[in-house]
mmCIF file of C-alpha atoms in Angstrom:
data_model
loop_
_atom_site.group_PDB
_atom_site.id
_atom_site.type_symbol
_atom_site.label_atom_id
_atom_site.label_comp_id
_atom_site.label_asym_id
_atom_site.label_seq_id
_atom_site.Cartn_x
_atom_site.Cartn_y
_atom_site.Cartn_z
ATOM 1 C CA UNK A 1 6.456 44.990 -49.055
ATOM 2 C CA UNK A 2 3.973 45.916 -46.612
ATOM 3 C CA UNK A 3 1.936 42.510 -46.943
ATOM 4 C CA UNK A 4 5.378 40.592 -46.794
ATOM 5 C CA UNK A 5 5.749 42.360 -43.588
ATOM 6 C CA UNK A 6 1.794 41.282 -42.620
ATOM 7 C CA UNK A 7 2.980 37.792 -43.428
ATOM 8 C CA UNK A 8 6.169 37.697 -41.389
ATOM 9 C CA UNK A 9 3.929 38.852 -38.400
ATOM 10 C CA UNK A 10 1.325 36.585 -38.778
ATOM 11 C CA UNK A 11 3.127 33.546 -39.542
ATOM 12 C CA UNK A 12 4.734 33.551 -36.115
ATOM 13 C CA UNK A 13 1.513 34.774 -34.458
ATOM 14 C CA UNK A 14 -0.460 31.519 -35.765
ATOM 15 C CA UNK A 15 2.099 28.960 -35.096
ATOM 16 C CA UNK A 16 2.423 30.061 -31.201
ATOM 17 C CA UNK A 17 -2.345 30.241 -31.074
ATOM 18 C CA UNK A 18 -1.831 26.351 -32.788
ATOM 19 C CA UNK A 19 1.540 25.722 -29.778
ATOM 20 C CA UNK A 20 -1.335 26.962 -26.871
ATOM 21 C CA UNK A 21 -3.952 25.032 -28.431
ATOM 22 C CA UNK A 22 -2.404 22.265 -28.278
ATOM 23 C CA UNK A 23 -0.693 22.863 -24.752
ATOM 24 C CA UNK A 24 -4.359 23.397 -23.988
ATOM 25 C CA UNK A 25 -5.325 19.931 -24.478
ATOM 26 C CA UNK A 26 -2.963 18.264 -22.333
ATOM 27 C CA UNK A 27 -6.341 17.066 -20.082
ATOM 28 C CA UNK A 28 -9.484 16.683 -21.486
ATOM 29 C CA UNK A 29 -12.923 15.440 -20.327
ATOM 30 C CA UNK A 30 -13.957 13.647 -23.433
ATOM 31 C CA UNK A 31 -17.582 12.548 -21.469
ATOM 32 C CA UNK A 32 -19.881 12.917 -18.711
ATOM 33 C CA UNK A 33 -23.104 10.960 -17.784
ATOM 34 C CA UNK A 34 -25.037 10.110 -15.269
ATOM 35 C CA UNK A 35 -25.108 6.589 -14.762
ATOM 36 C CA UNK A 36 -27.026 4.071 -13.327
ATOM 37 C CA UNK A 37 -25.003 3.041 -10.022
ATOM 38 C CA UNK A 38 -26.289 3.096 -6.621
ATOM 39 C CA UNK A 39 -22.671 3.794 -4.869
ATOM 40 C CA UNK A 40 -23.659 7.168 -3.815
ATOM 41 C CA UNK A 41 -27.007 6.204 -2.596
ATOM 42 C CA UNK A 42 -24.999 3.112 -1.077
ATOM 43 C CA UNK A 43 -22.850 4.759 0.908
ATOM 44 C CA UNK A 44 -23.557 8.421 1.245
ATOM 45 C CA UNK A 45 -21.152 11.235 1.870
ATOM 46 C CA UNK A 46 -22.839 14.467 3.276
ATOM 47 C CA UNK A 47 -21.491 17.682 3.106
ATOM 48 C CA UNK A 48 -20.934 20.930 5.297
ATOM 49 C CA UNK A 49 -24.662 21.784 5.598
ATOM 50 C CA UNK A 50 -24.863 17.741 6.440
ATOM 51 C CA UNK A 51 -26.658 17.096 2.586
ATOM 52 C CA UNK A 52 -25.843 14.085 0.633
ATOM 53 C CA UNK A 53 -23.078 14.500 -2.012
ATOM 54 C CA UNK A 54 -23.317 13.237 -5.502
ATOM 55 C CA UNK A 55 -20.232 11.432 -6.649
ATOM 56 C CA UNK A 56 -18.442 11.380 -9.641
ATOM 57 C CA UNK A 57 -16.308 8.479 -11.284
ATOM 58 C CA UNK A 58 -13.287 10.403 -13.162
ATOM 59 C CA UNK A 59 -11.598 7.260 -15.622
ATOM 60 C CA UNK A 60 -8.623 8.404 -16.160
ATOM 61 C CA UNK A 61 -4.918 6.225 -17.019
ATOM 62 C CA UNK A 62 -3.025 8.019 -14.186
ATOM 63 C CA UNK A 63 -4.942 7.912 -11.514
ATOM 64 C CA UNK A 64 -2.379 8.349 -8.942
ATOM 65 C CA UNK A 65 -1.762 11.888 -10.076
ATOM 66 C CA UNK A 66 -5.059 13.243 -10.945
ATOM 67 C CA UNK A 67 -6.228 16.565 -8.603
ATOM 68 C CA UNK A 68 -9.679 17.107 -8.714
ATOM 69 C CA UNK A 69 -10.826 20.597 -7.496
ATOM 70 C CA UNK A 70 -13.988 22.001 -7.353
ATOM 71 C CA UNK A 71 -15.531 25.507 -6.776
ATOM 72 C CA UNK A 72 -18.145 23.963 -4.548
ATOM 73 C CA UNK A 73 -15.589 21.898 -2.625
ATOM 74 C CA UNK A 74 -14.899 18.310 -2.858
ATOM 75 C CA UNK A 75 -15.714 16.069 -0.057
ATOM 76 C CA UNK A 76 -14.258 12.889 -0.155
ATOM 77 C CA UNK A 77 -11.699 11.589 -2.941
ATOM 78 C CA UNK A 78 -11.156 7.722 -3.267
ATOM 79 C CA UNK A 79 -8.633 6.375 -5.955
ATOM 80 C CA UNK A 80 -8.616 2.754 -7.559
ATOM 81 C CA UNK A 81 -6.651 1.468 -10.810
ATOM 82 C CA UNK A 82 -7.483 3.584 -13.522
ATOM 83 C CA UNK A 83 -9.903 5.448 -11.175
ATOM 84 C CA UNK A 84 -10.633 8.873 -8.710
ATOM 85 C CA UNK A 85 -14.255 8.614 -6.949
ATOM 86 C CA UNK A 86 -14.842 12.220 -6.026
ATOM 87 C CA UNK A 87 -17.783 13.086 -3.594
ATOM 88 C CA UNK A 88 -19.064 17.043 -4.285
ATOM 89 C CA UNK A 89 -21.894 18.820 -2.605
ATOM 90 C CA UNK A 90 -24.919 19.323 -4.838
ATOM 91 C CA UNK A 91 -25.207 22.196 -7.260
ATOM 92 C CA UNK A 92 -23.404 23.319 -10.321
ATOM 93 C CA UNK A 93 -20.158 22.414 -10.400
ATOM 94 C CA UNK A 94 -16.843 24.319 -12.329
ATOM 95 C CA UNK A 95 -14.155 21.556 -12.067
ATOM 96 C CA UNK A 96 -10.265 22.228 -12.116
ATOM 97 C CA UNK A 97 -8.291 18.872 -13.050
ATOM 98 C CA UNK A 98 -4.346 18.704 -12.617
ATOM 99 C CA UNK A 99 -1.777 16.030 -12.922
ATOM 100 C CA UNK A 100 1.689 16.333 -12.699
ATOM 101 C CA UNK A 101 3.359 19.304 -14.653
ATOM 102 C CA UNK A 102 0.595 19.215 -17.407
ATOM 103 C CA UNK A 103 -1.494 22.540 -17.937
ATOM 104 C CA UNK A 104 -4.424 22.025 -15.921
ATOM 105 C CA UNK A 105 -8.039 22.114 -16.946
ATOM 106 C CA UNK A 106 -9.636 24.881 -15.034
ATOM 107 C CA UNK A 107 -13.262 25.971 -14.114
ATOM 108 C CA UNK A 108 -14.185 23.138 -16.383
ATOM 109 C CA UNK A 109 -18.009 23.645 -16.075
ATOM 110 C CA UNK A 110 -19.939 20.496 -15.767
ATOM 111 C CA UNK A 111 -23.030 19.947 -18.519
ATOM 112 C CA UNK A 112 -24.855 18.794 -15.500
ATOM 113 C CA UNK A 113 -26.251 20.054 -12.006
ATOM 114 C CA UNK A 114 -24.687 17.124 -9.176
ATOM 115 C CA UNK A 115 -27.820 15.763 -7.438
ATOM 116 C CA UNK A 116 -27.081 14.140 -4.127
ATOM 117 C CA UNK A 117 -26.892 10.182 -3.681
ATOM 118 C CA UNK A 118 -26.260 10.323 -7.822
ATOM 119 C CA UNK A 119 -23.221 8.610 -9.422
ATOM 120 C CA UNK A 120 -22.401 10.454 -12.232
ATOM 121 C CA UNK A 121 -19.141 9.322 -15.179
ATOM 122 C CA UNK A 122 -16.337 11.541 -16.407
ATOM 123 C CA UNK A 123 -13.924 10.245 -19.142
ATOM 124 C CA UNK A 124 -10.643 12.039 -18.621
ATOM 125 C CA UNK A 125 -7.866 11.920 -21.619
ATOM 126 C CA UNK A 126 -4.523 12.832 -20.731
ATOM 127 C CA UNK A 127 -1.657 14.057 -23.568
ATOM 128 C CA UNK A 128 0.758 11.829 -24.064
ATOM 129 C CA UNK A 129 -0.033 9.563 -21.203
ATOM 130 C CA UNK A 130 0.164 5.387 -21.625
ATOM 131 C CA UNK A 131 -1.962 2.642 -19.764
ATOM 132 C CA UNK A 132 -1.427 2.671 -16.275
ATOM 133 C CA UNK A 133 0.515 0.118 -15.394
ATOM 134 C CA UNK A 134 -1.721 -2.701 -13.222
ATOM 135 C CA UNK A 135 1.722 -4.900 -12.521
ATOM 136 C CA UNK A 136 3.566 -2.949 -9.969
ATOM 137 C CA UNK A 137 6.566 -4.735 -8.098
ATOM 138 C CA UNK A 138 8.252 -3.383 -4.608
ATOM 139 C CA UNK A 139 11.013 -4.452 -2.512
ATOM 140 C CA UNK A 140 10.632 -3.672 1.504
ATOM 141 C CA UNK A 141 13.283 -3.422 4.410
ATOM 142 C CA UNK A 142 12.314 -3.366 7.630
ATOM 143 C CA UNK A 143 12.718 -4.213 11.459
ATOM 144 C CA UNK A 144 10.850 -6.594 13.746
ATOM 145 C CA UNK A 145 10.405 -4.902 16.664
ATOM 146 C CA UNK A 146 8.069 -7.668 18.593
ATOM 147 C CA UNK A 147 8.578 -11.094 18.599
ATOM 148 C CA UNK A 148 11.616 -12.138 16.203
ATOM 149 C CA UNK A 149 13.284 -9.144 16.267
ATOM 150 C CA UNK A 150 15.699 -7.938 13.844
ATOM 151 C CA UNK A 151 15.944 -6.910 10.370
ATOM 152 C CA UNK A 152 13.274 -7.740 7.324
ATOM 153 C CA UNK A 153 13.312 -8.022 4.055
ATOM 154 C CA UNK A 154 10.795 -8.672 1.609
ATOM 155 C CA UNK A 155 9.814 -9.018 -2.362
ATOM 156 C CA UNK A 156 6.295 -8.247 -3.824
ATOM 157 C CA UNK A 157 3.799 -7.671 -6.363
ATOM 158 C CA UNK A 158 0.371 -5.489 -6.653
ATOM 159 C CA UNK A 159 -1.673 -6.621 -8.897
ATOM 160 C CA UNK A 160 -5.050 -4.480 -8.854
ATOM 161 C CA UNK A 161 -4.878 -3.839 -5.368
ATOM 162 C CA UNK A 162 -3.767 -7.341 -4.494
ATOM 163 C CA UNK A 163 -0.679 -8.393 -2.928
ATOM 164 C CA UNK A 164 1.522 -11.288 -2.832
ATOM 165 C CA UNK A 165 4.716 -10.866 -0.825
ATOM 166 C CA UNK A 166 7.514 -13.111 -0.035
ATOM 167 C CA UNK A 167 9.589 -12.028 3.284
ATOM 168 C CA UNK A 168 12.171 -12.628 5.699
ATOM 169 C CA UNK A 169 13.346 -11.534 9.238
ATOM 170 C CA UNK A 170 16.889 -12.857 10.756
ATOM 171 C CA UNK A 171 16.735 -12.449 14.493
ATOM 172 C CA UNK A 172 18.990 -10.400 16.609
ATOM 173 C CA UNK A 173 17.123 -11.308 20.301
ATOM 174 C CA UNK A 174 18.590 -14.386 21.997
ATOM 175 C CA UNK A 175 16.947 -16.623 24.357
ATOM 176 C CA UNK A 176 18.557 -17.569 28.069
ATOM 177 C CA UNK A 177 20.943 -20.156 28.326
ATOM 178 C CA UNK A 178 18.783 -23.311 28.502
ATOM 179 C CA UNK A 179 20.218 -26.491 30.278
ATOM 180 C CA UNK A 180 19.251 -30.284 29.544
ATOM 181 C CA UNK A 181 19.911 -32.894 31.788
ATOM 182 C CA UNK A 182 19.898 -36.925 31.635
ATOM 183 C CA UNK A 183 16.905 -38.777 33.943
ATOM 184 C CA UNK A 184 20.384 -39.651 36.053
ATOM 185 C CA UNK A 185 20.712 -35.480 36.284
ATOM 186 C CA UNK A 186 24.468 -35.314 34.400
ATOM 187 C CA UNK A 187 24.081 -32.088 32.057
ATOM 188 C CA UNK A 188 23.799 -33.037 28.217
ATOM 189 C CA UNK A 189 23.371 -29.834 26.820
ATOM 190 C CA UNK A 190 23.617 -25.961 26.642
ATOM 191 C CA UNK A 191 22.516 -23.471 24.435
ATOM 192 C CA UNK A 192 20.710 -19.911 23.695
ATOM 193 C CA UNK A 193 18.794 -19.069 20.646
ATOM 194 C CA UNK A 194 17.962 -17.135 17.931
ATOM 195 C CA UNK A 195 15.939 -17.471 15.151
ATOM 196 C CA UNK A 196 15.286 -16.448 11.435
ATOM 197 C CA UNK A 197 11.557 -16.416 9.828
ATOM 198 C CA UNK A 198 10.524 -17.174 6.081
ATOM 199 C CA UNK A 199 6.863 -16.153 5.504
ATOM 200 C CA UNK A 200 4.553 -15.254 1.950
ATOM 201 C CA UNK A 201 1.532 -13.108 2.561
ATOM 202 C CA UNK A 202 -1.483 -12.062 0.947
ATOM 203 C CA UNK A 203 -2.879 -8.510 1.098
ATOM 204 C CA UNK A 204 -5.379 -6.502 -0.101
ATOM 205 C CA UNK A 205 -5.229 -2.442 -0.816
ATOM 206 C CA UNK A 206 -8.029 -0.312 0.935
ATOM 207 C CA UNK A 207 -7.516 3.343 0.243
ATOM 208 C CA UNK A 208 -8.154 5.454 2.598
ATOM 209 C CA UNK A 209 -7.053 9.009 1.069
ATOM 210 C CA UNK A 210 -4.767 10.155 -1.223
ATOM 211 C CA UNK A 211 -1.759 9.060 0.849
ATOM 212 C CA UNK A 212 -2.825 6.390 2.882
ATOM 213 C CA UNK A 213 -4.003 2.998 2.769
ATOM 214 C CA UNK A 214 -4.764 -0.338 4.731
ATOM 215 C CA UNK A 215 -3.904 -3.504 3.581
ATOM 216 C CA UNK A 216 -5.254 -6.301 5.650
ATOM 217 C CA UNK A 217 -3.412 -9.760 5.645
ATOM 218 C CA UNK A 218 -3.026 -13.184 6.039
ATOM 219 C CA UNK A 219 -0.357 -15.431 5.401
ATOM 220 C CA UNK A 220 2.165 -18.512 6.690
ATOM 221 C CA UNK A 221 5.570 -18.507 8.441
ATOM 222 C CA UNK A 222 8.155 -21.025 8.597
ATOM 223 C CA UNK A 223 10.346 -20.275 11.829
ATOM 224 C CA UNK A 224 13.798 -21.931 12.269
ATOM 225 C CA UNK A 225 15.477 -21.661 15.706
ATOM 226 C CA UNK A 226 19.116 -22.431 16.393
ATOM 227 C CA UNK A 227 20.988 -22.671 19.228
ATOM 228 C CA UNK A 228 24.608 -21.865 19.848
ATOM 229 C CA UNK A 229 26.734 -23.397 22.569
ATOM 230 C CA UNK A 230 26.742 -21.633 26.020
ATOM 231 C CA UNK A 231 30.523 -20.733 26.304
ATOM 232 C CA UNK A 232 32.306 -23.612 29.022
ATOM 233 C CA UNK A 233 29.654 -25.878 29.216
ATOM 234 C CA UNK A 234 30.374 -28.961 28.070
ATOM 235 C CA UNK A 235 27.552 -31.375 28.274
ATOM 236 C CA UNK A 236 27.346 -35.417 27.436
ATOM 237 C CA UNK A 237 25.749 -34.602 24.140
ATOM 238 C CA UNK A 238 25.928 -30.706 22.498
ATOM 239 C CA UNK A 239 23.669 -32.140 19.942
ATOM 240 C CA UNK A 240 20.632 -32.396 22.145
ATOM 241 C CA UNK A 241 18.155 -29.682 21.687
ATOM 242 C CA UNK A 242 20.428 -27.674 19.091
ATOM 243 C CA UNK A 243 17.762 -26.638 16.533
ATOM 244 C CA UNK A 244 13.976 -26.432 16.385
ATOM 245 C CA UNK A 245 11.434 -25.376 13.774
ATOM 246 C CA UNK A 246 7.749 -24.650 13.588
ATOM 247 C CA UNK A 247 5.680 -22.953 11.553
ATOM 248 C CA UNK A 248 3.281 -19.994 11.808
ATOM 249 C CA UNK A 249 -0.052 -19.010 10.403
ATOM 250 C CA UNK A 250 -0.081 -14.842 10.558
ATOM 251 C CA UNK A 251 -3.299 -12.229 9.816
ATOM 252 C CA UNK A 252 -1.873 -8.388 9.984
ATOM 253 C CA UNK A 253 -2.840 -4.961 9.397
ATOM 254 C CA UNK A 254 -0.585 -2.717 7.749
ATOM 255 C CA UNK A 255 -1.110 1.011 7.224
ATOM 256 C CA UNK A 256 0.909 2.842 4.351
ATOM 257 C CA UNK A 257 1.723 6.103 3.714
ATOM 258 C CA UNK A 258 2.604 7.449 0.602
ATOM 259 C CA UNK A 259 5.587 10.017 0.118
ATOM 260 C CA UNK A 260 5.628 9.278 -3.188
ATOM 261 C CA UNK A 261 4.869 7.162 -6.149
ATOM 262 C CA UNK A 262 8.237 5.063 -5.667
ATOM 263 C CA UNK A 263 8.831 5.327 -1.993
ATOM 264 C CA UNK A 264 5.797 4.143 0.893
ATOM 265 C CA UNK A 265 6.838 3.669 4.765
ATOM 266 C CA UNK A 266 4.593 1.062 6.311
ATOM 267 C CA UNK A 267 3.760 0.008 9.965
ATOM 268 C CA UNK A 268 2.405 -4.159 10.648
ATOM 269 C CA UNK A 269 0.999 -5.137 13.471
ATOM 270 C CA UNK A 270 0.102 -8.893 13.477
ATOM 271 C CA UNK A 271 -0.588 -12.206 15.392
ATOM 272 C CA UNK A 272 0.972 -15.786 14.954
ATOM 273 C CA UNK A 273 -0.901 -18.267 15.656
ATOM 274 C CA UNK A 274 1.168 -21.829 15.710
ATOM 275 C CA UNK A 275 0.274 -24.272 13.272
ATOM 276 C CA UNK A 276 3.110 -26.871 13.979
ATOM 277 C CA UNK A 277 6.135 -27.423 15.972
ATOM 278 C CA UNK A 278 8.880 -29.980 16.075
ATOM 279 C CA UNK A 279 9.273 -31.886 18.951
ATOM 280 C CA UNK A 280 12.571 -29.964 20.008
ATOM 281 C CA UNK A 281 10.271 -26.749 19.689
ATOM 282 C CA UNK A 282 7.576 -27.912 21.821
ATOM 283 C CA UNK A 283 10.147 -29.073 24.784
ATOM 284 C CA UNK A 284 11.912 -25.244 24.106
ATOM 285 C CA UNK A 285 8.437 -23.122 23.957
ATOM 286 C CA UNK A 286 7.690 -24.758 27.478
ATOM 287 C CA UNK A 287 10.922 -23.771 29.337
ATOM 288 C CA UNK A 288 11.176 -20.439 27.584
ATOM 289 C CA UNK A 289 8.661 -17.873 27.107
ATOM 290 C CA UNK A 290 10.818 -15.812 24.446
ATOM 291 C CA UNK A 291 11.013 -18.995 22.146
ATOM 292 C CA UNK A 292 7.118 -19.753 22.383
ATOM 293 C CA UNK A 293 6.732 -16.381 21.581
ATOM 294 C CA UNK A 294 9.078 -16.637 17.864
ATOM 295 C CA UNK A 295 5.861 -19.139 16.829
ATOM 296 C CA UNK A 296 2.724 -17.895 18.906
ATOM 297 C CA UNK A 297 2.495 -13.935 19.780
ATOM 298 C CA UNK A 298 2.293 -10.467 18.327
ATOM 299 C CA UNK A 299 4.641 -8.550 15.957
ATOM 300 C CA UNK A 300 5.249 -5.556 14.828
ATOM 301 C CA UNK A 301 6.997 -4.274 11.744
ATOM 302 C CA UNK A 302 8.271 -0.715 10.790
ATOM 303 C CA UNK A 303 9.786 -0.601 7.376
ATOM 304 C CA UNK A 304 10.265 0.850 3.739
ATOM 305 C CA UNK A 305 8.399 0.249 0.951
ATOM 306 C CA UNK A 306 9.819 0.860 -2.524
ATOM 307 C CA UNK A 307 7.730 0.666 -5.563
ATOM 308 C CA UNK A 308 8.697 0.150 -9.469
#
């Protein structure tokens, strides 16, 4: 009876050791070696005491989660696709990894003392974790609050930091009430205007840290301007000079912050440089300053970003 009882004891004792085993390996570094790259010695980080830091290359299939934490400090922390670049002074270093809700790895201690400008490799497994996904698509909404102004909305896709994103703004802002006249002066036409912009961009991701990033771009706009009657002016021809259309070549700056892995806000400056106009847009842009400006000018966008 008395080793029946052992058993019973044991039994449950053994299966919960093999449950925090296993909950133990929910992040692993499976290898670390110094490597051959000059990025540290490239670009240099230096610490408190002003010394250079070594940097180490975690590889990891979630890199948008991974914490790295060190008892020395980390300096810098850059993250790619499928990558965290962590800068750490020199010295012996007892890592901490976390991601998400998974047990952490703590006071991991490296097999190697960091030397400065040295790139060094870690291979990080995580439980239960599939291939980060390089395909990422997002839908933005937004307001113009230069130029066109008025809401945006836009379609995309990141593909390894690059971005290809089709957009469009429908202006709110109306031009004044422009007149034209006959060579004999006998009015032919009145209108104001608005306008509505089509435009595809290209981008490219820069991280800057965890939660921010630049994305510098460069694209082309098609801008179509119409023009609504001004109310009790009736002219020879209300035809004349009712639409226009031009298009736009743009290069922007936009800075993104994070909140979290679905939801970015983003701010765009940019510049439009003209590329073409109609002939009704040239005689429009040269009578009003506000219409010039829908083709040639800066911009500036304030918007959502959501990611899936």
């Amino acid at each position: 009876m008395k080793k029946k009882a052992k058993l019973r004891f044991l039994l449950p004792a053994l299966l919960l050791l093999v449950s925090v085993g296993a909950m133990a390996q929910d992040i692993k570094i499976v290898s670390f070696k110094k490597t051959s790259s000059v990025e540290a010695s490239m670009n240099p980080q230096l610490d408190g005491l002003k010394k250079p830091c070594g940097m180490i290359r975690f590889l990891v299939r979630d890199s948008k989660k991974l914490r790295v934490e060190s008892n020395l400090g980390v300096v810098k922390t850059v993250r790619g696709a499928g990558e965290v670049k962590v800068y750490v002074p020199q010295g012996r270093q007892k890592i901490t990894l976390r991601c998400g809700n998974m047990i952490p790895l703590t006071n991991y201690m490296l097999p190697e003392e960091i030397e400065g400008k040295t790139t060094y490799e870690a291979v990080v497994e995580l439980a239960g974790v599939g291939i980060e996904k390089e395909r990422v698509v997002y839908v933005g909404a937004g307001f113009n609050a230069l130029s066109i102004m008025g809401p945006s909305l836009a379609v995309g896709v990141s593909l390894n930091r690059h971005n290809i994103e089709l957009g469009g703004v429908v202006g709110l802002n109306k031009s004044d009430d422009i007149f034209a006249y006959s060579s004999d002066g006998t009015l032919r036409s009145g209108h104001n205007y608005k306008a509505i912009r089509a435009q595809l961009r290209y981008g490219y991701e820069l991280p800057l840290t965890d939660f921010f990033k630049l994305v510098p771009q460069v694209g082309v706009a098609g801008n179509f301007i119409s023009g609504s009657k001004v109310k009790d002016v009736n002219g020879s021809d209300a035809d004349y000079l009712k639409s226009a259309s031009s298009v736009s070549a743009l290069a922007a700056l936009r800075l993104v912050a994070e909140l979290n892995s679905h939801l970015h806000v983003q701010i765009t400056p940019e510049y439009n440089f003209g590329l073409a106009k109609n002939d009704n847009c040239k005689t429009l842009s040269e009578y009003d300053s506000k219409i010039k400006s829908w083709t040639d000018g800066f911009n500036l966008n304030l918007g959502i970003m959501i990611y899936f």
